[in-house]
Tab-separated table of C-alpha atoms in Angstrom:
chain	number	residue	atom	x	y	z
A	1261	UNK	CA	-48.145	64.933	129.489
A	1262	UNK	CA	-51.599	62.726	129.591
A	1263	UNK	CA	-51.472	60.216	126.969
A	1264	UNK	CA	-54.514	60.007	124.169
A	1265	UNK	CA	-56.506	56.737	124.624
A	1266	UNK	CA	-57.006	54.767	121.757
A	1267	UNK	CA	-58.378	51.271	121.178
A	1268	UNK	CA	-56.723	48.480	119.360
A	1269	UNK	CA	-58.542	45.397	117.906
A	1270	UNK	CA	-55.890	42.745	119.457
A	1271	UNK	CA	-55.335	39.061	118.834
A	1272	UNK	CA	-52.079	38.496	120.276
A	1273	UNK	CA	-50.901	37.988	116.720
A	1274	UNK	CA	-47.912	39.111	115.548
A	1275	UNK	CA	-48.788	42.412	113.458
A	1276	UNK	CA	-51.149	43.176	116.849
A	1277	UNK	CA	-48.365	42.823	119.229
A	1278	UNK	CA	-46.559	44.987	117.480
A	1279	UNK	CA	-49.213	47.429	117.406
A	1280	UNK	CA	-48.864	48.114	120.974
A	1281	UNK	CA	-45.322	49.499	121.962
A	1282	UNK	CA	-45.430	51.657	118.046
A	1283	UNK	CA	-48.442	53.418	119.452
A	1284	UNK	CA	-46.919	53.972	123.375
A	1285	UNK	CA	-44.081	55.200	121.218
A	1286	UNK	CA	-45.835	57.825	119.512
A	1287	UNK	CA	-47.536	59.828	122.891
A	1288	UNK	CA	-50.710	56.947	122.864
A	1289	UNK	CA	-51.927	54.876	125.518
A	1290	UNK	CA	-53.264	51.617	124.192
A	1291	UNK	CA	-56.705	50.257	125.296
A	1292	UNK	CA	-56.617	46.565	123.930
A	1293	UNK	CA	-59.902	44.425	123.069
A	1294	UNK	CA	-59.688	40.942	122.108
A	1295	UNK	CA	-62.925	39.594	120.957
A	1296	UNK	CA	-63.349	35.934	121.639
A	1297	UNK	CA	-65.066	34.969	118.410
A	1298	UNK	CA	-63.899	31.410	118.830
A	1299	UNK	CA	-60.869	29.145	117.635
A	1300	UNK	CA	-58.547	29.435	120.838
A	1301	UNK	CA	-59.019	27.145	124.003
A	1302	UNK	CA	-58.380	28.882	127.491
A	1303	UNK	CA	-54.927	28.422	127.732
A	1304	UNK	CA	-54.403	30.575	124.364
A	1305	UNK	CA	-57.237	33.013	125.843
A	1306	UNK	CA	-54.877	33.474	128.680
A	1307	UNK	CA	-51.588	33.923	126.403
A	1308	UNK	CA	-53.257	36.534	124.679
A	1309	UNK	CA	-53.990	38.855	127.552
A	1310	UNK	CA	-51.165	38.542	129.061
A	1311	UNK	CA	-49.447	39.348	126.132
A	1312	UNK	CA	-51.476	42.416	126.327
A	1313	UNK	CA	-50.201	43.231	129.718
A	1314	UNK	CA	-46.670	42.082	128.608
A	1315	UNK	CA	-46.097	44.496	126.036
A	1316	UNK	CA	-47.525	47.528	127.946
A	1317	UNK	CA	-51.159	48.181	127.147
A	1318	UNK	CA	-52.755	50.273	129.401
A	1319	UNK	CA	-56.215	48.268	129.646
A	1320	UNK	CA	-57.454	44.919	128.574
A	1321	UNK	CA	-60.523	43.610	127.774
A	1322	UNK	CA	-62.185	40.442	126.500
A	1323	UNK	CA	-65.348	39.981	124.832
A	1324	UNK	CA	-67.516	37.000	123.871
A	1325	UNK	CA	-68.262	36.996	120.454
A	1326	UNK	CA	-69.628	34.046	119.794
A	1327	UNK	CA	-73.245	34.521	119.934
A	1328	UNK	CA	-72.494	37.476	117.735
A	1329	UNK	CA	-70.723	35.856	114.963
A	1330	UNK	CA	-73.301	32.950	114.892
A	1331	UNK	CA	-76.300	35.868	114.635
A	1332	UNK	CA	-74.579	38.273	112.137
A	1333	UNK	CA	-72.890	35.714	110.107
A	1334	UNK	CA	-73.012	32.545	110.287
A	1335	UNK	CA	-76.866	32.332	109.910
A	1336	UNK	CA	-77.220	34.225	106.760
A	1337	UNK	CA	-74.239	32.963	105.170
A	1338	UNK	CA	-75.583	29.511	105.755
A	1339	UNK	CA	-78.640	30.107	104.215
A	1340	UNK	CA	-77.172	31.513	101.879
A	1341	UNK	CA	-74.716	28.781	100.941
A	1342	UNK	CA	-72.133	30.358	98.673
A	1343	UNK	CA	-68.655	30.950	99.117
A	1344	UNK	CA	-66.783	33.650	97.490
A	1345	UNK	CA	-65.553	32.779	94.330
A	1346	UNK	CA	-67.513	29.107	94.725
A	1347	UNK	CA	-65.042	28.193	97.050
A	1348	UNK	CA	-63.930	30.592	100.326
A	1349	UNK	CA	-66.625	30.358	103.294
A	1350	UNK	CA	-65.426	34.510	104.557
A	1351	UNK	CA	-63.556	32.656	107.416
A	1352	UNK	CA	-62.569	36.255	108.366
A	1353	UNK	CA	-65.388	38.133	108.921
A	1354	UNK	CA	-65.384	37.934	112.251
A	1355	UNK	CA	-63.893	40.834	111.784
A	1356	UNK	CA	-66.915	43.472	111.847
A	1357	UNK	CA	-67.714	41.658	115.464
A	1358	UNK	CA	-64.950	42.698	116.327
A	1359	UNK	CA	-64.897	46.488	115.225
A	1360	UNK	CA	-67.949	46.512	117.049
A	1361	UNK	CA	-66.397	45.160	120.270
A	1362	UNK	CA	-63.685	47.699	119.287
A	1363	UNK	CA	-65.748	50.572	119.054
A	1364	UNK	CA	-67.931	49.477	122.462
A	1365	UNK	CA	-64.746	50.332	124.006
A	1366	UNK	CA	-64.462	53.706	122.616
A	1367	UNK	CA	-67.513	55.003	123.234
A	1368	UNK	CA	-66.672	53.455	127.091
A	1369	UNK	CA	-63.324	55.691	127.158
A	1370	UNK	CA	-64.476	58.320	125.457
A	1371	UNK	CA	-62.214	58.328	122.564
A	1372	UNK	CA	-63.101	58.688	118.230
A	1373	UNK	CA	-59.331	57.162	118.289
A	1374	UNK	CA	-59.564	53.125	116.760
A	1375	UNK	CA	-56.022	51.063	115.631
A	1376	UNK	CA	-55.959	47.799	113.849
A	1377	UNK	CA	-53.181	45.663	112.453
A	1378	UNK	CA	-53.709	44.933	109.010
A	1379	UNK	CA	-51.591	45.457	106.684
A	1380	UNK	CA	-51.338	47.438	103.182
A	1381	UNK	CA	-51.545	44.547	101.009
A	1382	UNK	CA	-54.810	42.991	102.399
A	1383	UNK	CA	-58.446	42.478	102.342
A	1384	UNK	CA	-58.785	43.355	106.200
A	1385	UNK	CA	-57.886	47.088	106.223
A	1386	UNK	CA	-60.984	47.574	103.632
A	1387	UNK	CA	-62.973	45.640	106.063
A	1388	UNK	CA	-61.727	47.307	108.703
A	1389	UNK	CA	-61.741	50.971	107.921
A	1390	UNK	CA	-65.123	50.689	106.254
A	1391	UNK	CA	-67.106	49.179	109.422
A	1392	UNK	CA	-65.609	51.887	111.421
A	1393	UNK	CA	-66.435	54.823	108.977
A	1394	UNK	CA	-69.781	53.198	109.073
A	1395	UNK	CA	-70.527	53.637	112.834
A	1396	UNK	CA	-69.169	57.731	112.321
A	1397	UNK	CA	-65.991	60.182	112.454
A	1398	UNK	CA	-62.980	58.338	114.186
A	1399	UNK	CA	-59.641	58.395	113.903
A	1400	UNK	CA	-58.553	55.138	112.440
A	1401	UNK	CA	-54.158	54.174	112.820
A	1402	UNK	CA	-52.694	51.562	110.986
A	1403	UNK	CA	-49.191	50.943	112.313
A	1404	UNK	CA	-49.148	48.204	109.657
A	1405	UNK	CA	-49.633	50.439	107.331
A	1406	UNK	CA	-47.474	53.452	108.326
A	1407	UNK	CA	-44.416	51.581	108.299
A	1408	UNK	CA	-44.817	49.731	104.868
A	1409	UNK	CA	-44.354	52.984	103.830
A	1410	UNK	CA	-40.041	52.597	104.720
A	1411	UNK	CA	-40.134	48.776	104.946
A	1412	UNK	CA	-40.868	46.324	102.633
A	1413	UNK	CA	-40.372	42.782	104.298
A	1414	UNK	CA	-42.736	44.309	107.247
A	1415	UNK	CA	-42.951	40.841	109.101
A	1416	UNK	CA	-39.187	40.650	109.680
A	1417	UNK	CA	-39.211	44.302	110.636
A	1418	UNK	CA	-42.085	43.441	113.127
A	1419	UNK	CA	-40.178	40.678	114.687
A	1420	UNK	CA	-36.891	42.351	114.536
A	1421	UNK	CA	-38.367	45.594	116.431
A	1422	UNK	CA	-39.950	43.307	119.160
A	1423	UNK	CA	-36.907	41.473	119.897
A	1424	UNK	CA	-34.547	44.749	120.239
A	1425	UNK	CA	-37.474	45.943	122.691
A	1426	UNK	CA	-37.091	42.182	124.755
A	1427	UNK	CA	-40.171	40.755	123.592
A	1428	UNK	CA	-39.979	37.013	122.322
A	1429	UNK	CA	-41.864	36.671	119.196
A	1430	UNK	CA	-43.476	32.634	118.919
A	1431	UNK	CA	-41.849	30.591	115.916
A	1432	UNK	CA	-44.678	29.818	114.167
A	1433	UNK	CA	-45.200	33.605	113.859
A	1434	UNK	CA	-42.175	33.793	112.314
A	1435	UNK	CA	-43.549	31.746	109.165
A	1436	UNK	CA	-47.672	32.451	109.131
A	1437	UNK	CA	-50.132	35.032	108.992
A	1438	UNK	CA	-52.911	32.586	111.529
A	1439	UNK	CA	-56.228	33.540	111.681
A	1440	UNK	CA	-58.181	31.309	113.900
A	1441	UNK	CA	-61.930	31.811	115.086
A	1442	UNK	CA	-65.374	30.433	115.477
A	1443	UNK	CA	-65.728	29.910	111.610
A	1444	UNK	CA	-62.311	27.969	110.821
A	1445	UNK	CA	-58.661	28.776	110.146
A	1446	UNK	CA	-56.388	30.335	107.855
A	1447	UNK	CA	-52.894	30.495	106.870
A	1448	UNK	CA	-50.927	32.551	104.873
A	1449	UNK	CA	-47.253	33.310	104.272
A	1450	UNK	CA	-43.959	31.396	103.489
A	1451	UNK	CA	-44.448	29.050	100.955
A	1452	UNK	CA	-48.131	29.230	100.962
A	1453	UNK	CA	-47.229	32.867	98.910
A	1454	UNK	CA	-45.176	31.347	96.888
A	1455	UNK	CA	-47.329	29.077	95.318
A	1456	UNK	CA	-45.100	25.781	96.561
A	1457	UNK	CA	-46.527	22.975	98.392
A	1458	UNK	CA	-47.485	23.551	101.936
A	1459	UNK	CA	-44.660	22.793	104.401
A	1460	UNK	CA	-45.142	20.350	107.699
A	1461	UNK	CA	-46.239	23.492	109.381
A	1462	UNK	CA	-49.030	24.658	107.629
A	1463	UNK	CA	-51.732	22.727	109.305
A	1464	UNK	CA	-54.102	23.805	112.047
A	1465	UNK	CA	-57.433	21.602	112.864
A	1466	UNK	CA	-57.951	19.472	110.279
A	1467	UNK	CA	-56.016	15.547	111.167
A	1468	UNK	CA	-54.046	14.528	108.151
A	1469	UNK	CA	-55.264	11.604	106.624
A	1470	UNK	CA	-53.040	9.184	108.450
A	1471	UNK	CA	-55.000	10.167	111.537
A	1472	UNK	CA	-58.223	9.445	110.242
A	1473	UNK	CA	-60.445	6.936	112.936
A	1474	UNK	CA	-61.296	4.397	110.940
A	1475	UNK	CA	-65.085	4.085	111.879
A	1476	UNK	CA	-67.693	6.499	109.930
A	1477	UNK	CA	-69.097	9.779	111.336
A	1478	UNK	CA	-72.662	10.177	111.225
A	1479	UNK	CA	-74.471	13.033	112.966
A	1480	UNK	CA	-77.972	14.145	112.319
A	1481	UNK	CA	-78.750	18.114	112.220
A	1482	UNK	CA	-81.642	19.856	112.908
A	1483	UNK	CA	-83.017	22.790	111.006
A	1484	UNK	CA	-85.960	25.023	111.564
A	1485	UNK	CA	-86.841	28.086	108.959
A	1486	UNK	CA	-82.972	27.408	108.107
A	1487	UNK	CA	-80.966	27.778	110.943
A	1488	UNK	CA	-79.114	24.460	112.731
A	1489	UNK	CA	-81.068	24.358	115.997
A	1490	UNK	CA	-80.283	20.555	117.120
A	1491	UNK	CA	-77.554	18.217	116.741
A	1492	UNK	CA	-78.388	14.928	117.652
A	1493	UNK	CA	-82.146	15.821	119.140
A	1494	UNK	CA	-80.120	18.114	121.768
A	1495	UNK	CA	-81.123	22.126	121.051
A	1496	UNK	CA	-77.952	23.753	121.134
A	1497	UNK	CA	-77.048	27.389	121.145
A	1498	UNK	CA	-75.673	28.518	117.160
A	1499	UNK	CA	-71.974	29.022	118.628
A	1500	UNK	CA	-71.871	25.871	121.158
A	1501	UNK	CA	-73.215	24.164	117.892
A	1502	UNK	CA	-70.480	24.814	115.790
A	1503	UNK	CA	-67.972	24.272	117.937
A	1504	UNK	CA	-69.207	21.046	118.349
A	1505	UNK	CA	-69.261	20.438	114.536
A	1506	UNK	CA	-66.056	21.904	114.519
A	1507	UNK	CA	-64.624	19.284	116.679
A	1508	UNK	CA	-66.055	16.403	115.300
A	1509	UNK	CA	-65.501	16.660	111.742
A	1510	UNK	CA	-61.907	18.108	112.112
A	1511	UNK	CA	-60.689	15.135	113.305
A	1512	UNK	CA	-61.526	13.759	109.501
A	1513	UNK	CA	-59.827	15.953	108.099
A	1514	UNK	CA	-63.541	17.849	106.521
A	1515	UNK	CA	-63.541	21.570	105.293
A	1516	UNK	CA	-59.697	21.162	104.545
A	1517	UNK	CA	-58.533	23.235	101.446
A	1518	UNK	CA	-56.592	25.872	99.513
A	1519	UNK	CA	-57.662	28.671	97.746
A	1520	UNK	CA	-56.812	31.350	95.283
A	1521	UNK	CA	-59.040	34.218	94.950
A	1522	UNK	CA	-59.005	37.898	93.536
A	1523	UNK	CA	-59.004	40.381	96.699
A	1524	UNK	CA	-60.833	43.379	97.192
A	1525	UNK	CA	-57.320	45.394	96.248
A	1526	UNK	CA	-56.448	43.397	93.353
A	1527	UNK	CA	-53.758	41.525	93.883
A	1528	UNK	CA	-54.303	37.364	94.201
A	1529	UNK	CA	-54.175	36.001	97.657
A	1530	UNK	CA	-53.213	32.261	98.247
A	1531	UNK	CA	-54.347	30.976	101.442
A	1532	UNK	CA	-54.707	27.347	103.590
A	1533	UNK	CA	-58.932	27.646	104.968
A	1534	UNK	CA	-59.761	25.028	107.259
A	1535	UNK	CA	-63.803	25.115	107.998
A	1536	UNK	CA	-64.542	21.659	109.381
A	1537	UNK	CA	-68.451	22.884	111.148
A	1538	UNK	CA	-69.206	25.597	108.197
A	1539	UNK	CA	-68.718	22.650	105.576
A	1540	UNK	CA	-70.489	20.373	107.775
A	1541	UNK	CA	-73.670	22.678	108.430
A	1542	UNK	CA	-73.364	23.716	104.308
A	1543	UNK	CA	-73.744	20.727	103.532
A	1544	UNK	CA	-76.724	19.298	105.567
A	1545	UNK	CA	-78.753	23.201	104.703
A	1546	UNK	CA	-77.948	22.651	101.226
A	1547	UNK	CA	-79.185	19.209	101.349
A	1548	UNK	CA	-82.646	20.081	102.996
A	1549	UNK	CA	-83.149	23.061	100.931
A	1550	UNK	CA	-82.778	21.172	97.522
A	1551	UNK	CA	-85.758	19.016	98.410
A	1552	UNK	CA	-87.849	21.812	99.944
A	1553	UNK	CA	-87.392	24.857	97.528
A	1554	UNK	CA	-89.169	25.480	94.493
A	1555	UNK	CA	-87.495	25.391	91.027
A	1556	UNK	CA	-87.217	28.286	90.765
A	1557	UNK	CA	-86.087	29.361	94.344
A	1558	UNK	CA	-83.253	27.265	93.950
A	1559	UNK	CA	-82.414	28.329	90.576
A	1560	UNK	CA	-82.173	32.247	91.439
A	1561	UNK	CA	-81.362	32.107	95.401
A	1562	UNK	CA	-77.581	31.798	94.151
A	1563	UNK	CA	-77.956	35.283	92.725
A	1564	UNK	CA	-78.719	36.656	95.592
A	1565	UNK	CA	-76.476	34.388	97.279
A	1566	UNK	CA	-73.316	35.234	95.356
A	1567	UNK	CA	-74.081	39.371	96.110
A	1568	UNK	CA	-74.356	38.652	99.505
A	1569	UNK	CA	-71.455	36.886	99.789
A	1570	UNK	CA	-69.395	39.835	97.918
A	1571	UNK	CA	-70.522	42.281	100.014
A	1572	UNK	CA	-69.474	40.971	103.166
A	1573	UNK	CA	-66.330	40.135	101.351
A	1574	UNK	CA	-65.332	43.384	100.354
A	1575	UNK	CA	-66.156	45.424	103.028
A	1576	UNK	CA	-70.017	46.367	102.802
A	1577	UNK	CA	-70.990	44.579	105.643
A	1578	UNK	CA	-73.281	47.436	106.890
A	1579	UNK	CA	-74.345	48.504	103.107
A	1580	UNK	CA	-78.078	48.734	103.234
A	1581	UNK	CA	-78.024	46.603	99.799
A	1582	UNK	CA	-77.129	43.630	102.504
A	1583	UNK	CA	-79.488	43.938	104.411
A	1584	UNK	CA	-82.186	43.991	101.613
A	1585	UNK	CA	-80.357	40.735	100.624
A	1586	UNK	CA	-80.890	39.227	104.059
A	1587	UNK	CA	-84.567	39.677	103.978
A	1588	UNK	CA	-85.100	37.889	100.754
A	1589	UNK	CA	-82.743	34.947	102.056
A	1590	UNK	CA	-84.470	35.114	105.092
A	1591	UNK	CA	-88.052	35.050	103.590
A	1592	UNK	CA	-86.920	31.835	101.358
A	1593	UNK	CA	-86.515	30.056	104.417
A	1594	UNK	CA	-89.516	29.519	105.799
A	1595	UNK	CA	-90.265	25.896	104.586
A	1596	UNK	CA	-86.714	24.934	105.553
A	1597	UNK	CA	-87.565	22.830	108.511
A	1598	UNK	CA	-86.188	19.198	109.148
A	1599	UNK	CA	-83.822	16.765	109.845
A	1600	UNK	CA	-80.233	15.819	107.732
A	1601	UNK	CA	-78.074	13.045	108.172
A	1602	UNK	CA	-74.570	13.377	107.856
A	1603	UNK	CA	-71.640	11.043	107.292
A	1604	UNK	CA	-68.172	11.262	106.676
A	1605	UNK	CA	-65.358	8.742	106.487
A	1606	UNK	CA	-63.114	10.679	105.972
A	1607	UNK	CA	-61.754	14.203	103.983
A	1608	UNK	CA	-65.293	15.230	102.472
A	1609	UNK	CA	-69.504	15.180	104.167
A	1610	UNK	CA	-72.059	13.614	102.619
A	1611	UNK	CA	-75.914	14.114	103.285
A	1612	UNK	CA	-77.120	10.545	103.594
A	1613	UNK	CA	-81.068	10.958	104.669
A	1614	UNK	CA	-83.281	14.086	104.480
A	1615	UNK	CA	-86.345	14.065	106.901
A	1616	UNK	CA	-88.877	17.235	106.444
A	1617	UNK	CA	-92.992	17.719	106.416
A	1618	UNK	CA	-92.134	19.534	103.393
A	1619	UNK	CA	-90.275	17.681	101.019
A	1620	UNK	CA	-91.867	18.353	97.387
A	1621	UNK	CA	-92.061	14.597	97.298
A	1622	UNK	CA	-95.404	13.971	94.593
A	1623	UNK	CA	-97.719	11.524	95.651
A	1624	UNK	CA	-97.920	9.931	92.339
A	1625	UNK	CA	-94.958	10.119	90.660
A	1626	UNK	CA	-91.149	9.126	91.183
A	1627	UNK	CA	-88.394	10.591	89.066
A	1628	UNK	CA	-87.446	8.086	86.346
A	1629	UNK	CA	-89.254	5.484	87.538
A	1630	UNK	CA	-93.320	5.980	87.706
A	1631	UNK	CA	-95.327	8.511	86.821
A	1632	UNK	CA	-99.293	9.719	87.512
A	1633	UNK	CA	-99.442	11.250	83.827
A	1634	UNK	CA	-99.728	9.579	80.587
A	1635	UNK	CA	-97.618	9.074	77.051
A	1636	UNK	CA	-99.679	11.416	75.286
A	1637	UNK	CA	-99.366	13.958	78.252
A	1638	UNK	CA	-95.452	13.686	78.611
A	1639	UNK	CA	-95.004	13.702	74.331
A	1640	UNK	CA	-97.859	17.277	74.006
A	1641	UNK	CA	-95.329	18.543	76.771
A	1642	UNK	CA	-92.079	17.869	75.166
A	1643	UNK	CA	-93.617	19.271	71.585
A	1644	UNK	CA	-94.452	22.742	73.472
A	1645	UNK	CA	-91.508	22.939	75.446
A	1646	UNK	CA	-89.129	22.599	72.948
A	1647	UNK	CA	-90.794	24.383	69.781
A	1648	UNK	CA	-88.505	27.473	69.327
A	1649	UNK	CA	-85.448	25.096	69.159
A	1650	UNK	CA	-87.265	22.483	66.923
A	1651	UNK	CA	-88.573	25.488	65.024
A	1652	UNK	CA	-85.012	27.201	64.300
A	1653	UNK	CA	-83.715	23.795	63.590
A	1654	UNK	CA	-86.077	22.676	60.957
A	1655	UNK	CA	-86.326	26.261	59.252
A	1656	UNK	CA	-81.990	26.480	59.586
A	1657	UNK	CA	-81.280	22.940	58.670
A	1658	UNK	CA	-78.754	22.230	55.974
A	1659	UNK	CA	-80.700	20.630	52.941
């Protein structure tokens, strides 16, 4: 009997791994993609598809995702400069790059047939699912999923079922949900769920304190219509870029923190993020953007900003309501041009200097300390701009 091809989003992790002999178990044969959206150096690269190999998959591939993740995310979400919930920078959505690496596959093996490891209780399987419904009718398996159904402490089930089949299952596994790409890290699991202090463990990037260098960090980035193009003077490709940021500022411990938001299912998810380049290049965009935008551009861009940054949250990456979001975010970004200096010393980055032809900078006035107008000018203002209040004051005062 020929076994059905399907395609399974793999990261080597250790819902993913076991994935791979569940669905050889049940009559499929198990086309594996691992997207390379960043986060793992090339001896990890290498663990992952052999792992692959190792636990029977009948094909492996490996894609580049990088350029993708800078293009589809990373740019918009950067301009515009919300995380969910004020706090989360969406350090998984990598995750639609890589149901459309996923679904590349597919259409090369000529199967509607798409698995993914996420579990019941999570955010992913919404993102998941949707993305693929999205791109048309496919099948869509969730071992996860199927056998939460009989099992309720699924990650010891996972490792116990890989171990009676002779595959070793890595300790840190044992304790973590990892996620680990181009955009930062996250962990989950043990006594991160519990709401208890983070163990010894629970650390990815991002030196502890101790291991701070003692000499300040100070980079200088280059924007043009709102997208990091430089770092240093040196044009640099969006993903090279933030790995570089990445590196630089994790070893100060930057874009370090923990988090509790409300998930797209409803139940509260407590997680470690570490997002050393996002809260690096935030920080420097922001910084620009303050001294370039309008009043009121920066007063209602966080609107938009805050839908935007729902959307791809929950799911509605390819909503058409995103895309209308883009264009306005894009549009607002045309002045955006410059330089910002950056400097850390440690745990937080600070935009020091701010360098652009269009900073609304007036000639003949300075903020608190000189101005081009006169008293009579600045008292007529504060009379008209303040009459409803002075009016319902002086009409409602207490005699």
């Amino acid at each position: 009997m020929t076994s059905k091809n399907i395609v399974l989003a793999f990261s080597g992790g250790l819902d993913t791994s076991f994935c791979i002999p569940w669905l050889k178990e049940r009559g499929w044969a198990v086309h594996t993609v691992f997207a390379d959206t960043g986060g793992v150096d090339a001896e990890e690269r290498a663990y992952i598809e052999a792992r692959a190999a190792e636990l029977g998959a009948a094909s492996q591939v490996t894609v580049d995702g990088g350029p993708a993740i800078w293009d589809g995310f990373v740019k918009p979400f950067v301009m515009a400069g919300e995380g969910y919930q004020g706090q989360y920078p969406l350090l998984v959505s990598d995750r639609y790059l890589i149901v459309d690496a996923a679904l590349k596959r597919a259409a090369e093996l000529d199967t509607r047939a798409i698995a993914h490891g996420c579990t019941g209780m999570g955010n992913d399987q919404v993102r998941f699912d949707l993305a693929v419904k999205a791109a048309g009718d496919y099948e869509i398996v969730a071992p996860i999923r199927e056998i939460q159904k009989e099992h309720t402490q699924t990650r010891a089930y996972e490792q116990a079922y890989l171990e009676e089949r002779g595959f070793e299952v890595r300790a840190k596994q044992k304790s973590y949900t990892i996620n680990e790409n181009l955009l930062g890290l996250t962990l989950s699991g043990g006594e991160i769920d519990r709401w208890e202090a983070p163990g010894e463990g629970a650390r990815g990037w991002c030196a502890p304190r101790a291991e701070w260098p003692a000499e300040t960090l100070r980079v200088t980035l280059t924007f043009k219509q709102g997208e990091a193009v430089a770092l240093d003077g040196q044009p640099m490709a969006g993903a090279a870029l933030l790995a570089k940021l990445n590196a630089l500022f994790a070893k100060y411990g930057v874009g370090r923190g923990m988090y509790t938001g409300d998930t797209t299912i409803g139940l509260k998810g407590r997680i470690i993020f570490e997002a050393p380049g996002l809260a690096a290049l935030l920080a420097g965009h922001r910084a620009l953007e303050e001294a370039v935008l309008t009043k009121q551009q920066n007063r209602f861009k966080p609107e938009v900003a805050r839908k935007w940054v729902e959307l791809v949250y929950e799911g509605f990456y390819n909503d058409p309501l995103k895309a209308d979001l883009e264009a306005f975010l894009q549009s607002s970004q045309a002045c955006v041009n410059g330089e910002v200096v950056l400097e850390t010393q440690g745990g937080r980055v600070d935009a020091v200097a701010v360098r652009s032809p269009h900073l609304l900078h007036a000639k003949g006035a300075t903020y608190a300390q000189s101005a081009d107008w006169g008293v009579a000018e600045a008292e007529g203002f504060i009379r008209l701009y303040g009459m409803s209040s002075t009016l319902w004051a002086e009409i409602n005062r207490t005699p």
